[in-house]
PDB file of C-alpha atoms in Angstrom:
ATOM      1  CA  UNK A   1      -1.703  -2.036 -23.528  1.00 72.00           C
ATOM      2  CA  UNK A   2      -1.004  -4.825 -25.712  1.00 83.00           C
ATOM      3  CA  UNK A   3      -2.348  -7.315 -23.477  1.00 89.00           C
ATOM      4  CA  UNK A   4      -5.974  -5.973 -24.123  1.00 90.00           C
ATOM      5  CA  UNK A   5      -5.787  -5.043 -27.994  1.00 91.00           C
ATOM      6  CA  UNK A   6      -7.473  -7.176 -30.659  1.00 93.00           C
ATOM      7  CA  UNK A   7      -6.550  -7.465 -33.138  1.00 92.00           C
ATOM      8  CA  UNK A   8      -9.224  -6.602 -35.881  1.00 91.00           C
ATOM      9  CA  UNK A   9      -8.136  -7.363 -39.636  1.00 89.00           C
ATOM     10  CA  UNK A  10      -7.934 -10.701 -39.553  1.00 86.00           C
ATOM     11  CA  UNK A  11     -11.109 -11.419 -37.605  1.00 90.00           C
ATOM     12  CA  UNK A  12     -13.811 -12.699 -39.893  1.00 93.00           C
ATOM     13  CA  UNK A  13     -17.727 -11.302 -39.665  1.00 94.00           C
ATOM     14  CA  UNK A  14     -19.101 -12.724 -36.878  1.00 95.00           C
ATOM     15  CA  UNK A  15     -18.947 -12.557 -33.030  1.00 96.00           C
ATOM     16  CA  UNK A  16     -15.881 -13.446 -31.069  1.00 96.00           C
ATOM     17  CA  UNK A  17     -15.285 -13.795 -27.575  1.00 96.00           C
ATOM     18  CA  UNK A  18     -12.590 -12.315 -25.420  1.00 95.00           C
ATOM     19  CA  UNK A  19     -11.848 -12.916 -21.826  1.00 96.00           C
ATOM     20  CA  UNK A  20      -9.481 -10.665 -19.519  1.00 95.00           C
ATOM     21  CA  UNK A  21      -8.637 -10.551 -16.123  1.00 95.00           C
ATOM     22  CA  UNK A  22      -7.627  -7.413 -14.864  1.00 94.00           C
ATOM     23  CA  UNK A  23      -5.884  -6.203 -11.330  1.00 93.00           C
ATOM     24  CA  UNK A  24      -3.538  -3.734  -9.299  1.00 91.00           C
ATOM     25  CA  UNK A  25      -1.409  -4.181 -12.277  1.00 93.00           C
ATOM     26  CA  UNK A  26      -3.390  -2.914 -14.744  1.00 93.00           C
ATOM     27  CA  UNK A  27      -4.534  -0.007 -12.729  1.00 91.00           C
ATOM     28  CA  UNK A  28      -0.992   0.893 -11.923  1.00 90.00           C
ATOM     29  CA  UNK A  29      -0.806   1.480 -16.244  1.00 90.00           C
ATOM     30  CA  UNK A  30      -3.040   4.537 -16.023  1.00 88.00           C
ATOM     31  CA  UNK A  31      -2.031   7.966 -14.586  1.00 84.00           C
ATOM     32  CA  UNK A  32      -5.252   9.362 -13.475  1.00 73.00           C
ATOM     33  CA  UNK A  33      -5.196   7.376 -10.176  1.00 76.00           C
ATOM     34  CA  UNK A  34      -9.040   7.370 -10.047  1.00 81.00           C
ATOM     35  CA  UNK A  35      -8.702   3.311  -9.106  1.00 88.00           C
ATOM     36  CA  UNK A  36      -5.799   1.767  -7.789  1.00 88.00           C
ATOM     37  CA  UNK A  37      -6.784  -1.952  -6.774  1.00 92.00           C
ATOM     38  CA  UNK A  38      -8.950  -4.106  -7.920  1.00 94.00           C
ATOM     39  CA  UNK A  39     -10.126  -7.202  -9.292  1.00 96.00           C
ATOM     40  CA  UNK A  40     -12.377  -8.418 -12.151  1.00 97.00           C
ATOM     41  CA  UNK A  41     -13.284 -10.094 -14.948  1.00 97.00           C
ATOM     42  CA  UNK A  42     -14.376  -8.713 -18.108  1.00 97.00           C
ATOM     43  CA  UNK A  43     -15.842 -10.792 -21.075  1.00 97.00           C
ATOM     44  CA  UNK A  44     -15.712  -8.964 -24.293  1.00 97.00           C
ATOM     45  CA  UNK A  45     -17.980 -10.152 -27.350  1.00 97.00           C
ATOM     46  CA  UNK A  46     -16.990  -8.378 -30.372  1.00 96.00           C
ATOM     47  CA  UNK A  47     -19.702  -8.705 -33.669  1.00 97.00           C
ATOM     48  CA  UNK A  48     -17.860  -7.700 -36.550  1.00 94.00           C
ATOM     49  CA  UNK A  49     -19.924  -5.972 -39.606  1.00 94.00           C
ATOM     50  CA  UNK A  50     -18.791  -5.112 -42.988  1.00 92.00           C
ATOM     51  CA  UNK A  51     -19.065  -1.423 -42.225  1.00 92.00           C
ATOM     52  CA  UNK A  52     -18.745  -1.495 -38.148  1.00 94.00           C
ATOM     53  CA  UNK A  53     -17.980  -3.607 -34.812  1.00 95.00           C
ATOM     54  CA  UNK A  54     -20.228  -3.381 -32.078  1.00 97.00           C
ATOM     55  CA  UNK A  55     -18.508  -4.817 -29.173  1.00 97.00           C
ATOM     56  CA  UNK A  56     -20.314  -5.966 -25.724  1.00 97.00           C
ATOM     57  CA  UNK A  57     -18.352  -5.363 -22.130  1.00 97.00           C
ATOM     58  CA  UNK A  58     -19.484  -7.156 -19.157  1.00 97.00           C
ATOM     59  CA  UNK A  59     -17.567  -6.332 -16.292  1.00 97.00           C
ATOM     60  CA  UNK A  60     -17.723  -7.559 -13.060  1.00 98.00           C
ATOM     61  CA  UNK A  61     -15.609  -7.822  -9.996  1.00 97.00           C
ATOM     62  CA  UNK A  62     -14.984  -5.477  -6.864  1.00 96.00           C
ATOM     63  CA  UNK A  63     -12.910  -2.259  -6.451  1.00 94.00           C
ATOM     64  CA  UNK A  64     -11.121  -1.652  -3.601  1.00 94.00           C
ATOM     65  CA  UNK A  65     -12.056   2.396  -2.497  1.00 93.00           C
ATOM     66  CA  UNK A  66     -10.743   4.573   0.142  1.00 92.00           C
ATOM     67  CA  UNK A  67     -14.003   5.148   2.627  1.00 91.00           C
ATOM     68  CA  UNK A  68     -14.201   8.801   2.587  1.00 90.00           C
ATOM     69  CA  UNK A  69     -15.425   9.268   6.294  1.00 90.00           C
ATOM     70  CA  UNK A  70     -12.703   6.801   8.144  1.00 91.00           C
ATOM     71  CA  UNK A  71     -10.078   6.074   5.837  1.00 91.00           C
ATOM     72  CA  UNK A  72     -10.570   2.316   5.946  1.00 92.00           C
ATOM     73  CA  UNK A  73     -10.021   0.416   2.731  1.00 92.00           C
ATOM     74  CA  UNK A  74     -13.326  -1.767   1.724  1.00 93.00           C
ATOM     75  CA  UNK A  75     -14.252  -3.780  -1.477  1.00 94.00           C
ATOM     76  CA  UNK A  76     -17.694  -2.222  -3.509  1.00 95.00           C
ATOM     77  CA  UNK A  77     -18.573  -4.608  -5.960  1.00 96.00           C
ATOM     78  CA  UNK A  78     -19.102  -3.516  -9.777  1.00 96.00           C
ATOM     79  CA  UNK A  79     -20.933  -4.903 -12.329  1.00 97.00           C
ATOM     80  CA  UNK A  80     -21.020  -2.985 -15.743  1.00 96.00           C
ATOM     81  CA  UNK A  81     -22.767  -3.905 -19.186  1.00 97.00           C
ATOM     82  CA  UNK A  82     -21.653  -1.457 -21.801  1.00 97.00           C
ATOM     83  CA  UNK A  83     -21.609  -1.546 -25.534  1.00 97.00           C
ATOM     84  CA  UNK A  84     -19.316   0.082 -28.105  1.00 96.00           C
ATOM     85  CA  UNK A  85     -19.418   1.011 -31.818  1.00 96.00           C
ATOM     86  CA  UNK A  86     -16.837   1.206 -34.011  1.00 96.00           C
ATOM     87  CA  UNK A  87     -18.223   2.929 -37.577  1.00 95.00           C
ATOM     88  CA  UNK A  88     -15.552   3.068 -40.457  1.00 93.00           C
ATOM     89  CA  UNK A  89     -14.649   6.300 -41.567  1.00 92.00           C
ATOM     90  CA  UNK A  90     -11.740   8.575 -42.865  1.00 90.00           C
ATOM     91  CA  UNK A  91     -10.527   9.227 -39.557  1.00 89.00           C
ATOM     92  CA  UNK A  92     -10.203   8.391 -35.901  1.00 91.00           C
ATOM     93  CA  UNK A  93     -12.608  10.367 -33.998  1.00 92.00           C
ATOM     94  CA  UNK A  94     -15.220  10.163 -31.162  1.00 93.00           C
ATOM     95  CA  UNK A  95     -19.186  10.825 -32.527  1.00 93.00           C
ATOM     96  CA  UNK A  96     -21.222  10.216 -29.159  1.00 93.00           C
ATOM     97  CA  UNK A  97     -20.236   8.442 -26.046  1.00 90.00           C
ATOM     98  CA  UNK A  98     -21.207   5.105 -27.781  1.00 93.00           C
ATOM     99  CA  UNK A  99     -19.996   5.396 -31.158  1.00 95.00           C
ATOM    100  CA  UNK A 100     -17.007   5.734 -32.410  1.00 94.00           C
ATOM    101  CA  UNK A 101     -15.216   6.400 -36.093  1.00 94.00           C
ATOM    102  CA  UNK A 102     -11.797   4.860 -36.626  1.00 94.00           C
ATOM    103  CA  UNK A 103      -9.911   4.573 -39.845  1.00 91.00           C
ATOM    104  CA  UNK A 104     -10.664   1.840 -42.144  1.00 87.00           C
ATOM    105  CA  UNK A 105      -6.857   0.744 -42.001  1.00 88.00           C
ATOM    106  CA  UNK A 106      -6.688   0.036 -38.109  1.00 89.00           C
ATOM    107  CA  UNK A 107      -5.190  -2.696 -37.419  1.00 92.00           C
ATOM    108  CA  UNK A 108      -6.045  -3.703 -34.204  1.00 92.00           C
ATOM    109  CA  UNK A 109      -8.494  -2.009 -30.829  1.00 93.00           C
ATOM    110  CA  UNK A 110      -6.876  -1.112 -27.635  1.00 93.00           C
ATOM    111  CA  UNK A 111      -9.706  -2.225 -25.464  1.00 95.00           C
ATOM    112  CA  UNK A 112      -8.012  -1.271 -22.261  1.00 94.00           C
ATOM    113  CA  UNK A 113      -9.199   2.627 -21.749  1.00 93.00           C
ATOM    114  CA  UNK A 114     -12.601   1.433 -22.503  1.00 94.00           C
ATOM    115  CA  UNK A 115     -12.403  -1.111 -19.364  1.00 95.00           C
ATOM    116  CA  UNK A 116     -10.653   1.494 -17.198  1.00 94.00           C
ATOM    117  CA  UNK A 117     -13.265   3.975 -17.641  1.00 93.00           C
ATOM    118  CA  UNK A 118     -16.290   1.928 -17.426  1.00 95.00           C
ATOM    119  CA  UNK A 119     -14.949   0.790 -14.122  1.00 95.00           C
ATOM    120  CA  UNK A 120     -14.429   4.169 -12.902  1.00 93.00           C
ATOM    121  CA  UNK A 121     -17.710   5.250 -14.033  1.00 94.00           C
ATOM    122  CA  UNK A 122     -19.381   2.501 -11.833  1.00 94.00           C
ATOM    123  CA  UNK A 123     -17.316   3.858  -8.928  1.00 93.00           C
ATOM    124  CA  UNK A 124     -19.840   5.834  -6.699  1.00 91.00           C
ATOM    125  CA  UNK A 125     -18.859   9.498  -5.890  1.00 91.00           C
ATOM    126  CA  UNK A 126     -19.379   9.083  -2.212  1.00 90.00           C
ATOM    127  CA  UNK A 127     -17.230   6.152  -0.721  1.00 90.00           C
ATOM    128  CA  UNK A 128     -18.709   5.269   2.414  1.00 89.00           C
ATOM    129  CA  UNK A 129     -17.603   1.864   4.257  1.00 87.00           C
ATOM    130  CA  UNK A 130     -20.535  -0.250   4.051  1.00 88.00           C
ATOM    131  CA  UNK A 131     -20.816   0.059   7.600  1.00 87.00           C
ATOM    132  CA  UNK A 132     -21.848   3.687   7.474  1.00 83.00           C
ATOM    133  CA  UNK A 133     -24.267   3.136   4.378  1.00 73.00           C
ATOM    134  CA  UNK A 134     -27.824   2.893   7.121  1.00 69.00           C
ATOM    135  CA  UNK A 135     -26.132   6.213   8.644  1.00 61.00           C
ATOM    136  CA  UNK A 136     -25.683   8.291   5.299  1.00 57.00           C
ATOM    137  CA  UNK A 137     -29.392   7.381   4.347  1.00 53.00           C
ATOM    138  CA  UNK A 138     -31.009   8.056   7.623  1.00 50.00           C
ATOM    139  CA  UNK A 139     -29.340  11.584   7.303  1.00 51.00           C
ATOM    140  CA  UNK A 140     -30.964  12.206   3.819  1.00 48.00           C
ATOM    141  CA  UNK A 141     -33.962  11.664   5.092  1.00 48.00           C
ATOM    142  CA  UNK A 142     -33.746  13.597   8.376  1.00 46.00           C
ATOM    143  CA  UNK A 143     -32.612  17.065   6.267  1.00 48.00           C
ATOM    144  CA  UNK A 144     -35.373  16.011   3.521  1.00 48.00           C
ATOM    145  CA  UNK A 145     -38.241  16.155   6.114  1.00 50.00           C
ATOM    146  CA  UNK A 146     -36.998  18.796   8.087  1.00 49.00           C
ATOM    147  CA  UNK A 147     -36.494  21.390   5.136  1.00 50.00           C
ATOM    148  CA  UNK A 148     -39.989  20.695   3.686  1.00 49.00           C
ATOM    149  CA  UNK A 149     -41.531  21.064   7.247  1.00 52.00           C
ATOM    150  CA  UNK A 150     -39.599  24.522   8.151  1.00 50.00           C
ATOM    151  CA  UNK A 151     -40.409  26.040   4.563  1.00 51.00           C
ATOM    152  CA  UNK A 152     -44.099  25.174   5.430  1.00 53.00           C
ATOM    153  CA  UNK A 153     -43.787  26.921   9.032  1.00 52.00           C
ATOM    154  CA  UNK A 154     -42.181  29.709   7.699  1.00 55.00           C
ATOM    155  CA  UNK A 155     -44.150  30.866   4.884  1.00 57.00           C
ATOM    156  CA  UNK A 156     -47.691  32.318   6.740  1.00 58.00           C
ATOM    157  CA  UNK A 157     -50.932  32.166   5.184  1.00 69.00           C
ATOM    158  CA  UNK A 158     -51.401  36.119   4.109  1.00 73.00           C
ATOM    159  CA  UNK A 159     -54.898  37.546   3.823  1.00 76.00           C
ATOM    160  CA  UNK A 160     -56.208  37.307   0.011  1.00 76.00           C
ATOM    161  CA  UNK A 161     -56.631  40.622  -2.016  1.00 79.00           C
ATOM    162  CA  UNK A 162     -60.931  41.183  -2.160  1.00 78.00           C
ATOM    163  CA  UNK A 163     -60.809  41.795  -5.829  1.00 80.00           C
ATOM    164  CA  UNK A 164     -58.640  38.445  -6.483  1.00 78.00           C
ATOM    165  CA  UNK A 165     -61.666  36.517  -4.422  1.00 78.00           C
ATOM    166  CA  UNK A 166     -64.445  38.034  -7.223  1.00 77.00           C
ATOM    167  CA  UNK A 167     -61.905  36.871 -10.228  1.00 78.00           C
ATOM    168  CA  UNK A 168     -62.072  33.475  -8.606  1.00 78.00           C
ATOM    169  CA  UNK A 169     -65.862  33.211  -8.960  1.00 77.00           C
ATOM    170  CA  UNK A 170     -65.570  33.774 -12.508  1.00 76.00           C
ATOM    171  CA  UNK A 171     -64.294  30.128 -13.452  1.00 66.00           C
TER     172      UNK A 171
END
């Protein structure tokens, strides 16, 4: 998306700011479907280096996420600090999930599927309503306590072995 490309080669070395809003519309640019409204702001600082960018996302804002118990729409709020490099190389490529090598004759960064996926990353896997947050906790804990307590009770203490007893004494 142009909108959220910078444009790189004629930036000197030195941090810049940039400052996007993004919203249902820039959800609806993406395919995968993973988020489909929402609202925040995202301030970018970019350091340009001779020989790499690091660049700086904050993200913050709310999602709005299917509750996956009663259906009902509710906003979770998000707020993301992530950090890019860009290294100079002979080719475009990912290294790690942090680093990346683009050409040294790019033009410009698309910033936009970095913001997309940061976002969904921050997106928890279970979408409960706030409402039935208390509920979903108080379960854990119920089937926590309850499995240790029945492997206890089940397991009975069996006699020990005479000649294990002796090898004991020995420490």
């Amino acid at each position: 998306m142009k909108a959220y490309s910078v444009n790189i080669i004629g930036l000197s070395n030195k941090v810049h700011h940039f400052d996007y809003e993004v919203g249902d519309r820039f959800f609806s640019e993406f395919d995968a479907g993973l988020i489909t409204k929402g609202q925040f702001q995202v301030n970018v600082a970019l350091n340009k280096h001779e020989t790499f960018i690091e660049v700086d996302f904050g993200i913050t804002g709310h999602a709005t996420l299917t509750c996956d118990r009663s259906l009902d729409e509710f906003d979770h709020p998000i707020k993301v600090n992530r950090k890019v490099i860009f290294k100079y190389g002979d080719e475009t490529r990912e290294i790690t999930d942090d680093v990346m090598m683009i050409d040294r004759g790019t033009v410009s960064l698309d910033l936009s599927q970095y913001i997309y996926e940061f976002i969904g990353l921050a997106l928890p896997m279970k979408k409960l309503h706030p409402r039935f947050s208390e509920d979903e906790n108080g379960e854990d804990e119920i089937m926590y306590s309850s499995s240790t307590q029945s492997e206890e009770s089940t397991t009975p203490e069996e006699p020990v072995d005479p000649r294990w007893e002796k090898l004991k004494k020995l420490k």
